[in-house]
Each structure stands twice: as C-alpha cells, then as structure tokens.
GROMACS .gro file of C-alpha atoms in nm:
model
  391
    1MET     CA    1  -3.900  -5.033  -5.201
    2PRO     CA    2  -4.052  -4.687  -5.229
    3ALA     CA    3  -3.825  -4.396  -5.128
    4LEU     CA    4  -3.882  -4.248  -4.784
    5PRO     CA    5  -4.030  -3.897  -4.787
    6VAL     CA    6  -3.783  -3.615  -4.712
    7ALA     CA    7  -3.900  -3.364  -4.456
    8ALA     CA    8  -3.939  -3.014  -4.590
    9ALA     CA    9  -3.687  -2.758  -4.470
   10ARG     CA   10  -3.818  -2.534  -4.192
   11PRO     CA   11  -3.877  -2.178  -4.312
   12ILE     CA   12  -3.672  -1.910  -4.133
   13VAL     CA   13  -3.776  -1.546  -4.102
   14LEU     CA   14  -3.540  -1.306  -3.926
   15THR     CA   15  -3.604  -0.974  -3.758
   16ALA     CA   16  -3.357  -0.691  -3.809
   17ALA     CA   17  -3.215  -0.739  -3.462
   18GLU     CA   18  -3.171  -1.114  -3.511
   19ARG     CA   19  -3.004  -1.063  -3.847
   20HIS     CA   20  -2.760  -0.810  -3.694
   21ARG     CA   21  -2.660  -1.044  -3.410
   22LEU     CA   22  -2.625  -1.344  -3.641
   23LYS     CA   23  -2.403  -1.152  -3.884
   24LYS     CA   24  -2.186  -1.036  -3.598
   25ALA     CA   25  -2.151  -1.396  -3.476
   26ALA     CA   26  -2.099  -1.543  -3.822
   27TRP     CA   27  -1.806  -1.320  -3.919
   28GLY     CA   28  -1.673  -1.189  -3.588
   29HIS     CA   29  -1.301  -1.248  -3.530
   30LYS     CA   30  -1.351  -1.350  -3.168
   31THR     CA   31  -1.651  -1.579  -3.221
   32GLU     CA   32  -1.581  -1.943  -3.138
   33HIS     CA   33  -1.604  -2.183  -3.429
   34ARG     CA   34  -1.921  -2.368  -3.331
   35ALA     CA   35  -2.117  -2.046  -3.278
   36ARG     CA   36  -1.996  -1.914  -3.612
   37VAL     CA   37  -2.110  -2.228  -3.796
   38ARG     CA   38  -2.456  -2.215  -3.638
   39ALA     CA   39  -2.501  -1.847  -3.725
   40GLN     CA   40  -2.400  -1.909  -4.087
   41ILE     CA   41  -2.648  -2.197  -4.113
   42VAL     CA   42  -2.937  -1.979  -3.996
   43LEU     CA   43  -2.841  -1.686  -4.219
   44ARG     CA   44  -2.832  -1.908  -4.526
   45ALA     CA   45  -3.159  -2.075  -4.425
   46ALA     CA   46  -3.321  -1.730  -4.403
   47ARG     CA   47  -3.232  -1.680  -4.771
   48GLY     CA   48  -3.440  -1.985  -4.857
   49ARG     CA   49  -3.154  -2.219  -4.939
   50SER     CA   50  -3.192  -2.594  -4.901
   51ASN     CA   51  -3.032  -2.793  -4.623
   52ALA     CA   52  -2.814  -2.984  -4.871
   53ARG     CA   53  -2.677  -2.665  -5.025
   54ILE     CA   54  -2.609  -2.510  -4.684
   55ALA     CA   55  -2.425  -2.827  -4.576
   56VAL     CA   56  -2.194  -2.799  -4.879
   57GLU     CA   57  -2.133  -2.425  -4.832
   58VAL     CA   58  -2.065  -2.444  -4.459
   59GLY     CA   59  -1.881  -2.777  -4.469
   60VAL     CA   60  -2.094  -2.979  -4.227
   61HIS     CA   61  -2.327  -3.277  -4.249
   62VAL     CA   62  -2.680  -3.215  -4.368
   63ASP     CA   63  -2.816  -3.352  -4.040
   64THR     CA   64  -2.626  -3.079  -3.856
   65VAL     CA   65  -2.790  -2.816  -4.077
   66ARG     CA   66  -3.132  -2.968  -4.023
   67ALA     CA   67  -3.084  -2.979  -3.643
   68TRP     CA   68  -2.975  -2.613  -3.598
   69ARG     CA   69  -3.228  -2.487  -3.849
   70GLY     CA   70  -3.502  -2.659  -3.653
   71ARG     CA   71  -3.369  -2.538  -3.318
   72PHE     CA   72  -3.376  -2.177  -3.438
   73ALA     CA   73  -3.724  -2.217  -3.589
   74ASP     CA   74  -3.853  -2.343  -3.253
   75LEU     CA   75  -3.660  -2.132  -3.002
   76GLY     CA   76  -3.502  -1.841  -3.187
   77LEU     CA   77  -3.155  -1.716  -3.090
   78PRO     CA   78  -3.155  -1.896  -2.750
   79GLY     CA   79  -3.193  -2.222  -2.943
   80LEU     CA   80  -2.840  -2.183  -3.087
   81ALA     CA   81  -2.682  -2.217  -2.743
   82ASP     CA   82  -2.569  -2.551  -2.605
   83ARG     CA   83  -2.818  -2.725  -2.384
   84LYS     CA   84  -2.722  -2.784  -2.025
   85ARG     CA   85  -2.573  -3.126  -1.971
   86PRO     CA   86  -2.600  -3.314  -1.641
   87GLY     CA   87  -2.228  -3.389  -1.636
   88ARG     CA   88  -2.041  -3.629  -1.415
   89PRO     CA   89  -2.168  -3.656  -1.058
   90VAL     CA   90  -1.969  -3.466  -0.796
   91ALA     CA   91  -1.696  -3.688  -0.654
   92PHE     CA   92  -1.592  -3.464  -0.362
   93THR     CA   93  -1.793  -3.273  -0.107
   94ALA     CA   94  -1.754  -2.905  -0.025
   95LEU     CA   95  -1.607  -3.007   0.311
   96GLN     CA   96  -1.330  -3.209   0.144
   97VAL     CA   97  -1.246  -2.918  -0.086
   98ALA     CA   98  -1.232  -2.679   0.210
   99GLN     CA   99  -1.007  -2.916   0.408
  100VAL     CA  100  -0.756  -2.940   0.122
  101LYS     CA  101  -0.754  -2.562   0.081
  102ALA     CA  102  -0.704  -2.520   0.455
  103GLN     CA  103  -0.410  -2.759   0.443
  104ALA     CA  104  -0.258  -2.560   0.157
  105CYS     CA  105  -0.278  -2.245   0.373
  106GLN     CA  106  -0.066  -2.404   0.648
  107LEU     CA  107   0.307  -2.457   0.656
  108PRO     CA  108   0.415  -2.818   0.588
  109ALA     CA  109   0.600  -2.827   0.921
  110GLY     CA  110   0.268  -2.793   1.101
  111ALA     CA  111   0.153  -3.120   0.944
  112GLY     CA  112   0.483  -3.292   1.020
  113ALA     CA  113   0.579  -3.310   0.653
  114PRO     CA  114   0.954  -3.277   0.575
  115LEU     CA  115   0.890  -3.013   0.310
  116SER     CA  116   0.967  -2.644   0.273
  117ARG     CA  117   0.646  -2.572   0.081
  118TRP     CA  118   0.348  -2.756  -0.061
  119SER     CA  119   0.304  -2.868  -0.420
  120CYS     CA  120  -0.018  -3.005  -0.572
  121PRO     CA  121   0.106  -3.369  -0.575
  122GLU     CA  122   0.221  -3.337  -0.213
  123LEU     CA  123  -0.113  -3.188  -0.107
  124ALA     CA  124  -0.300  -3.470  -0.282
  125ARG     CA  125  -0.082  -3.726  -0.105
  126GLU     CA  126  -0.129  -3.553   0.231
  127ALA     CA  127  -0.507  -3.546   0.184
  128VAL     CA  128  -0.517  -3.921   0.118
  129GLU     CA  129  -0.290  -3.998   0.415
  130ARG     CA  130  -0.506  -3.788   0.648
  131GLY     CA  131  -0.821  -3.962   0.528
  132ILE     CA  132  -0.976  -3.652   0.374
  133ALA     CA  133  -1.041  -3.845   0.054
  134PRO     CA  134  -0.975  -4.208  -0.050
  135PHE     CA  135  -0.815  -4.086  -0.372
  136LEU     CA  136  -0.721  -3.746  -0.510
  137ALA     CA  137  -0.538  -3.634  -0.824
  138ALA     CA  138  -0.288  -3.348  -0.828
  139SER     CA  139  -0.478  -3.188  -1.117
  140THR     CA  140  -0.793  -3.179  -0.903
  141VAL     CA  141  -0.604  -3.005  -0.622
  142ARG     CA  142  -0.462  -2.756  -0.870
  143HIS     CA  143  -0.814  -2.677  -0.993
  144TRP     CA  144  -0.941  -2.623  -0.638
  145LEU     CA  145  -0.653  -2.394  -0.543
  146ASP     CA  146  -0.690  -2.195  -0.862
  147GLN     CA  147  -1.045  -2.101  -0.759
  148ASP     CA  148  -0.907  -1.892  -0.472
  149ALA     CA  149  -0.566  -1.808  -0.628
  150ILE     CA  150  -0.389  -2.011  -0.359
  151LYS     CA  151  -0.028  -2.079  -0.459
  152PRO     CA  152   0.157  -2.246  -0.170
  153TRP     CA  153   0.457  -2.329  -0.392
  154GLN     CA  154   0.541  -1.958  -0.420
  155HIS     CA  155   0.702  -1.747  -0.149
  156ARG     CA  156   0.811  -1.389  -0.085
  157SER     CA  157   1.067  -1.276   0.170
  158TRP     CA  158   1.017  -0.988   0.414
  159ILE     CA  159   1.174  -0.852   0.731
  160PHE     CA  160   1.054  -0.666   1.038
  161ILE     CA  161   1.190  -0.323   1.119
  162THR     CA  162   1.439  -0.367   1.402
  163ASP     CA  163   1.615  -0.028   1.393
  164PRO     CA  164   1.459   0.191   1.669
  165ASP     CA  165   1.565   0.500   1.472
  166PHE     CA  166   1.430   0.378   1.138
  167LEU     CA  167   1.203   0.677   1.076
  168PRO     CA  168   1.452   0.962   1.138
  169LYS     CA  169   1.733   0.781   0.952
  170ALA     CA  170   1.520   0.698   0.650
  171ALA     CA  171   1.361   1.044   0.646
  172ARG     CA  172   1.703   1.207   0.643
  173VAL     CA  173   1.813   1.002   0.344
  174LEU     CA  174   1.491   1.080   0.155
  175ASP     CA  175   1.523   1.450   0.236
  176LEU     CA  176   1.877   1.452   0.096
  177TYR     CA  177   1.752   1.293  -0.224
  178ALA     CA  178   1.503   1.583  -0.243
  179ARG     CA  179   1.796   1.824  -0.174
  180THR     CA  180   1.672   1.932   0.168
  181LEU     CA  181   1.804   1.885   0.521
  182ASP     CA  182   1.624   1.978   0.841
  183GLY     CA  183   1.366   2.166   0.637
  184GLU     CA  184   1.626   2.379   0.457
  185PRO     CA  185   1.722   2.336   0.089
  186LEU     CA  186   2.078   2.233   0.010
  187GLY     CA  187   2.306   2.492  -0.142
  188ALA     CA  188   2.456   2.478  -0.488
  189ASP     CA  189   2.791   2.380  -0.335
  190GLU     CA  190   2.649   2.084  -0.141
  191TYR     CA  191   2.643   1.733  -0.288
  192VAL     CA  192   2.492   1.393  -0.209
  193ILE     CA  193   2.695   1.077  -0.274
  194SER     CA  194   2.559   0.722  -0.249
  195ALA     CA  195   2.832   0.463  -0.196
  196ASP     CA  196   2.869   0.090  -0.137
  197GLU     CA  197   3.061  -0.222  -0.241
  198LYS     CA  198   2.961  -0.494  -0.486
  199THR     CA  199   3.147  -0.799  -0.361
  200SER     CA  200   3.261  -1.126  -0.519
  201ILE     CA  201   3.255  -1.039  -0.888
  202GLN     CA  202   3.407  -1.357  -1.031
  203ALA     CA  203   3.620  -1.402  -1.339
  204ARG     CA  204   3.469  -1.712  -1.496
  205CYS     CA  205   3.647  -1.818  -1.811
  206ARG     CA  206   3.409  -2.031  -2.018
  207CYS     CA  207   3.560  -2.352  -2.151
  208HIS     CA  208   3.422  -2.273  -2.499
  209PRO     CA  209   3.372  -1.930  -2.659
  210SER     CA  210   3.031  -1.771  -2.626
  211LEU     CA  211   2.820  -1.775  -2.943
  212ALA     CA  212   2.661  -1.456  -3.072
  213PRO     CA  213   2.282  -1.440  -3.111
  214GLY     CA  214   2.118  -1.492  -3.448
  215GLN     CA  215   1.779  -1.511  -3.608
  216ALA     CA  216   1.540  -1.686  -3.365
  217ARG     CA  217   1.843  -1.782  -3.152
  218ALA     CA  218   1.959  -1.636  -2.821
  219MET     CA  219   2.322  -1.586  -2.728
  220ARG     CA  220   2.474  -1.912  -2.608
  221VAL     CA  221   2.714  -1.935  -2.314
  222ASN     CA  222   2.891  -2.255  -2.223
  223HIS     CA  223   2.794  -2.388  -1.881
  224THR     CA  224   3.139  -2.509  -1.773
  225TYR     CA  225   3.407  -2.258  -1.679
  226GLY     CA  226   3.738  -2.212  -1.504
  227ARG     CA  227   3.764  -1.990  -1.200
  228GLY     CA  228   3.994  -1.689  -1.223
  229GLY     CA  229   3.935  -1.540  -0.878
  230ALA     CA  230   3.704  -1.266  -0.754
  231LEU     CA  231   3.724  -0.898  -0.672
  232ALA     CA  232   3.515  -0.624  -0.513
  233TYR     CA  233   3.384  -0.323  -0.700
  234LEU     CA  234   3.350  -0.006  -0.492
  235ALA     CA  235   3.140   0.275  -0.637
  236ALA     CA  236   3.027   0.622  -0.536
  237TYR     CA  237   2.726   0.767  -0.719
  238ASP     CA  238   2.649   1.139  -0.725
  239VAL     CA  239   2.272   1.128  -0.682
  240HIS     CA  240   2.191   1.458  -0.852
  241GLN     CA  241   2.471   1.470  -1.111
  242ALA     CA  242   2.435   1.102  -1.216
  243THR     CA  243   2.813   1.057  -1.207
  244VAL     CA  244   2.982   0.736  -1.095
  245PHE     CA  245   3.328   0.700  -0.941
  246GLY     CA  246   3.458   0.351  -0.885
  247HIS     CA  247   3.754   0.121  -0.857
  248CYS     CA  248   3.826  -0.245  -0.795
  249GLU     CA  249   3.992  -0.398  -0.491
  250PRO     CA  250   4.090  -0.755  -0.397
  251ASN     CA  251   3.881  -0.727  -0.079
  252THR     CA  252   3.648  -0.489   0.102
  253GLY     CA  253   3.733  -0.312   0.425
  254ILE     CA  254   3.803   0.024   0.583
  255ALA     CA  255   4.112   0.099   0.374
  256PRO     CA  256   3.948   0.025   0.035
  257PHE     CA  257   3.646   0.235   0.130
  258MET     CA  258   3.862   0.529   0.237
  259THR     CA  259   4.047   0.498  -0.095
  260LEU     CA  260   3.712   0.542  -0.271
  261VAL     CA  261   3.632   0.845  -0.055
  262ALA     CA  262   3.972   0.999  -0.136
  263GLN     CA  263   3.916   0.931  -0.507
  264VAL     CA  264   3.603   1.146  -0.497
  265MET     CA  265   3.694   1.409  -0.239
  266SER     CA  266   4.030   1.491  -0.397
  267GLN     CA  267   3.870   1.635  -0.712
  268GLU     CA  268   3.639   1.923  -0.783
  269PRO     CA  269   3.369   2.020  -0.713
  270TYR     CA  270   3.380   1.800  -0.402
  271ALA     CA  271   3.718   1.913  -0.267
  272SER     CA  272   3.601   2.274  -0.222
  273ALA     CA  273   3.234   2.197  -0.153
  274LYS     CA  274   3.067   2.325   0.161
  275ARG     CA  275   2.937   1.975   0.250
  276VAL     CA  276   2.938   1.637   0.078
  277PHE     CA  277   2.691   1.389   0.224
  278TRP     CA  278   2.796   1.024   0.194
  279ILE     CA  279   2.496   0.787   0.216
  280VAL     CA  280   2.609   0.437   0.314
  281ASP     CA  281   2.458   0.126   0.468
  282ASN     CA  282   2.573  -0.043   0.788
  283GLY     CA  283   2.845  -0.261   0.637
  284SER     CA  284   3.161  -0.322   0.836
  285SER     CA  285   3.364  -0.085   0.615
  286HIS     CA  286   3.167   0.221   0.725
  287ARG     CA  287   2.962   0.126   1.031
  288GLY     CA  288   2.882   0.343   1.330
  289LYS     CA  289   3.018   0.662   1.478
  290ALA     CA  290   3.380   0.553   1.436
  291ALA     CA  291   3.339   0.553   1.060
  292ALA     CA  292   3.180   0.900   1.068
  293ASP     CA  293   3.463   1.037   1.280
  294ARG     CA  294   3.722   0.874   1.053
  295LEU     CA  295   3.563   1.036   0.749
  296VAL     CA  296   3.549   1.384   0.904
  297ALA     CA  297   3.909   1.356   1.020
  298ALA     CA  298   4.023   1.285   0.665
  299PHE     CA  299   3.786   1.528   0.492
  300PRO     CA  300   3.625   1.793   0.716
  301ASN     CA  301   3.352   1.877   0.464
  302ALA     CA  302   3.235   1.514   0.438
  303VAL     CA  303   2.927   1.401   0.633
  304LEU     CA  304   2.850   1.031   0.674
  305VAL     CA  305   2.478   0.942   0.664
  306HIS     CA  306   2.372   0.586   0.748
  307THR     CA  307   2.061   0.419   0.614
  308PRO     CA  308   1.855   0.228   0.873
  309VAL     CA  309   1.958  -0.130   0.950
  310HIS     CA  310   1.837  -0.373   0.681
  311ALA     CA  311   1.735  -0.085   0.452
  312SER     CA  312   1.999  -0.089   0.179
  313TRP     CA  313   1.712  -0.043  -0.068
  314LEU     CA  314   1.724   0.325   0.029
  315ASN     CA  315   2.077   0.351  -0.114
  316GLN     CA  316   2.059   0.461  -0.478
  317VAL     CA  317   2.395   0.310  -0.566
  318GLU     CA  318   2.224  -0.030  -0.540
  319ILE     CA  319   2.027   0.065  -0.852
  320PHE     CA  320   2.353   0.132  -1.033
  321PHE     CA  321   2.487  -0.205  -0.915
  322SER     CA  322   2.180  -0.375  -1.063
  323VAL     CA  323   2.261  -0.206  -1.395
  324VAL     CA  324   2.619  -0.332  -1.370
  325GLN     CA  325   2.500  -0.684  -1.298
  326ARG     CA  326   2.267  -0.692  -1.600
  327LYS     CA  327   2.486  -0.510  -1.852
  328VAL     CA  328   2.844  -0.591  -1.751
  329VAL     CA  329   2.872  -0.896  -1.528
  330ALA     CA  330   2.605  -1.140  -1.647
  331PRO     CA  331   2.669  -1.365  -1.827
  332ASN     CA  332   3.011  -1.381  -1.664
  333ASP     CA  333   3.278  -1.469  -1.920
  334PHE     CA  334   3.620  -1.318  -1.839
  335THR     CA  335   3.966  -1.457  -1.896
  336ASP     CA  336   4.107  -1.304  -1.575
  337LEU     CA  337   4.045  -1.038  -1.310
  338ALA     CA  338   4.226  -0.773  -1.513
  339GLN     CA  339   3.962  -0.808  -1.785
  340VAL     CA  340   3.689  -0.767  -1.522
  341GLY     CA  341   3.843  -0.444  -1.398
  342ASP     CA  342   3.899  -0.308  -1.749
  343ARG     CA  343   3.538  -0.369  -1.847
  344LEU     CA  344   3.404  -0.207  -1.528
  345ARG     CA  345   3.617   0.104  -1.584
  346ALA     CA  346   3.512   0.122  -1.949
  347PHE     CA  347   3.149   0.090  -1.850
  348GLU     CA  348   3.187   0.377  -1.601
  349ASP     CA  349   3.302   0.605  -1.884
  350ARG     CA  350   3.018   0.484  -2.107
  351TYR     CA  351   2.760   0.531  -1.831
  352ASN     CA  352   2.878   0.878  -1.727
  353ALA     CA  353   2.860   0.999  -2.087
  354THR     CA  354   2.482   0.955  -2.112
  355ALA     CA  355   2.347   0.891  -1.760
  356GLN     CA  356   2.051   1.078  -1.614
  357PRO     CA  357   1.962   1.089  -1.241
  358PHE     CA  358   1.736   0.809  -1.126
  359GLN     CA  359   1.370   0.907  -1.101
  360TRP     CA  360   1.343   0.845  -0.728
  361LYS     CA  361   0.974   0.869  -0.637
  362PHE     CA  362   0.969   0.735  -0.279
  363THR     CA  363   0.924   1.035  -0.050
  364THR     CA  364   0.881   1.095   0.321
  365SER     CA  365   0.503   1.091   0.270
  366ASP     CA  366   0.532   0.743   0.120
  367LEU     CA  367   0.749   0.645   0.416
  368ASP     CA  368   0.480   0.760   0.660
  369ASP     CA  369   0.218   0.558   0.470
  370LEU     CA  370   0.443   0.250   0.473
  371LEU     CA  371   0.503   0.269   0.848
  372ALA     CA  372   0.130   0.322   0.910
  373ARG     CA  373   0.051   0.004   0.712
  374LEU     CA  374   0.314  -0.186   0.910
  375ASP     CA  375   0.164  -0.061   1.236
  376ARG     CA  376  -0.180  -0.182   1.128
  377HIS     CA  377  -0.035  -0.518   1.027
  378THR     CA  378   0.141  -0.553   1.362
  379ALA     CA  379  -0.180  -0.469   1.546
  380ASP     CA  380  -0.370  -0.734   1.347
  381HIS     CA  381  -0.095  -0.998   1.387
  382PRO     CA  382   0.064  -0.946   1.729
  383GLU     CA  383   0.200  -1.301   1.732
  384GLU     CA  384   0.427  -1.225   1.436
  385SER     CA  385   0.580  -0.916   1.592
  386SER     CA  386   0.639  -1.097   1.922
  387VAL     CA  387   0.825  -1.375   1.742
  388ALA     CA  388   1.040  -1.122   1.560
  389LEU     CA  389   1.127  -0.938   1.879
  390ALA     CA  390   1.213  -1.266   2.052
  391ALA     CA  391   1.446  -1.355   1.765
   0.00000   0.00000   0.00000
C-alpha cells in the first residue's frame, strides 16, 4: 500500500515580546512542567526544526509536538493554556454547603451531639443524620470549611475581667515597670521585685538513661519513669536589674513566701533601699491586705503590689518561669528532689551571669486600647457579658 502523506510542520514566527515570554516560561525556575514543555516546543519550532527532532530533544511524543505547534500557530500564546473542561456536575447545592458551614459554626451541644468540638467526619455524619445531604464525605466538608477558614476543631481560651479595680491595679504595675509611680519617677534607691511560686516540679527518674542527640536524630527520653516526689520553686526577679533570687520548698504557703522575702530584703541594696515594691498575684501565700500588712511589719521599706485578679500575665517572673520550664525542667529526668534543687540553684547562677532585663513593651496606653476593645466587644455581645456576670 502507498505510504500516507505526512502533514507539513506549521511554520512559527515569533515577535520579540512572544519570544521573551516563551524564554521566561521555558527556563524559569518556578514554571510548572507542562508550561515549560510547551514553551520549549514553540521556541524550537520557531527555529525551523522538524516535529520529530523537537520530540526527541524535549522528550515527548511527536503528536504532542504537532498539537502544541498547531495550537500556537492558530491562537498564539493563549493557545498554550489548557482549555476549560466541563468537569463533574455539581453534587451539592449552595444551600447544602451553607447549612454545613452554619452547623460548623455552632457548638455541638446545641445540636445534641455528645462532643466537645466538631471534626470533619462528625460534621459529615451530622449533615447526613439531619437530612441535609443523602451522603457526604469528610474530605468534602474539609474543602468547604477551608473556603472560609472555619476550623471548629481548634479552640482558644479567654476570660472576662471580673476585678472591679482592674484598671488602677494593672496601671500601677505597668507604671512600676516603667519606673514611675503616681506620675513621679522612682529614685535610684527604689527597686521593683516580681515574685511568685512555681509549684509541683516533679523528680521523674526515667527507667532508662536519656540518649544524646546525633546527626538527624533528636534527643531521646524514655517514656516510663519512677516518681521521686515534687517541690515548689519560689523566685523573686528584680525587674530592672535582671537578677533572680530563689529557693526550693516542700510546699507553698505564707511561711515559704516570707522566707523568700527575707532572702532578698536581708541583703543590699534592698536592705537599705528607700522602697522595694513586691509585685505578686492573688495566690493564697500573699493575698489581700493581711499579706501587705505582714510584709510591712517584717520589712518597713517593702511595699506589696497586687496584680488584678486573673492577670498573672502582668507578673514578669512568669516569663522567667517559662525559661526555667524550657531550659531546666523539661524533659524532666531527675534521680531525686535534691538533684532538682541543685540544678535550679545552678541555673540561677548561670542566668544571673548573663541576663538582661526583659523587653517589656506593654504600656498603659496599650492597656487603655485593650480595655476599649473589650468594651466594644461587650457592647456588641451583651449576652456573653451577662452570662459571665451570672457565673
């Protein structure tokens, strides 16, 4: 039989702008593979090369070269884009999508589900049970929720302000951090101490020794351990000198806290200071006017300053405790409580040798802005504030 005629290759002529865009697509690092192949085919075709030679050089079938060469000859650069495909018909209506999203924005208790929070499989199951859709996959629900960044499986905790004197108490603490009080700067012989207790530091003796890290391997700590008891770590942090004073006690209470105060106030420069302000939270060891009177009776130049209720985040010693947790306590692997105490004391010396004051940036102006936002939120959601007050 006679051979079938082979169609002649379509001639390609490029403008300067087309050549620039095709070169950028053909050798760009971020160009997807299929766009790069198409651009290389057209560039080689513009040099007058045959379809068979281009197929060998690019590594595709000759029919692929012929197709994209013809598309460019007919349509130009827009011809190298994928054509729109009809796709699979829509299986769910916009109303069904909206109903599932609305369900995700409600607490499970409102739907009578014994869950603390929704997951995509649970939402799909709930939608089928409520008759929203006869069938629904968890992956479909996940895709719908991702469109509006709805993540019902996540949660954040918060608390209403219940202290009626929140503003003056917090403002006083922030002013002391800025070395002012009642609009007047603190003197050189006045100091600010932030103090608190870190409770229940356990001595967990791992049943097998911890393994040091290595190349592409993290440190390994055995999961099982023996309990060696727990102790409390009391610390006082000089806010402006970045100096820590601490000691360990079997328990917390008034006596251990007063021991910490005596540890600081019995040495210079605090013993002869004009005033030493002790910033504390409302824990039982130093709560209320009785604690302030007890402190003044023992050390007349000491002034107790309480943070507002549920506002321990204003106490800078909590930042130091977070450092202790990350660098000293976790992962917990101690043979006994004595080893815990020794390491904490050694870390105090190490910390005091190089420590710098914390860069505290929250000011009274920031506090005013925060309270203004809370007021606006309360005005927009009066039902939430009423529930909090009732509780």
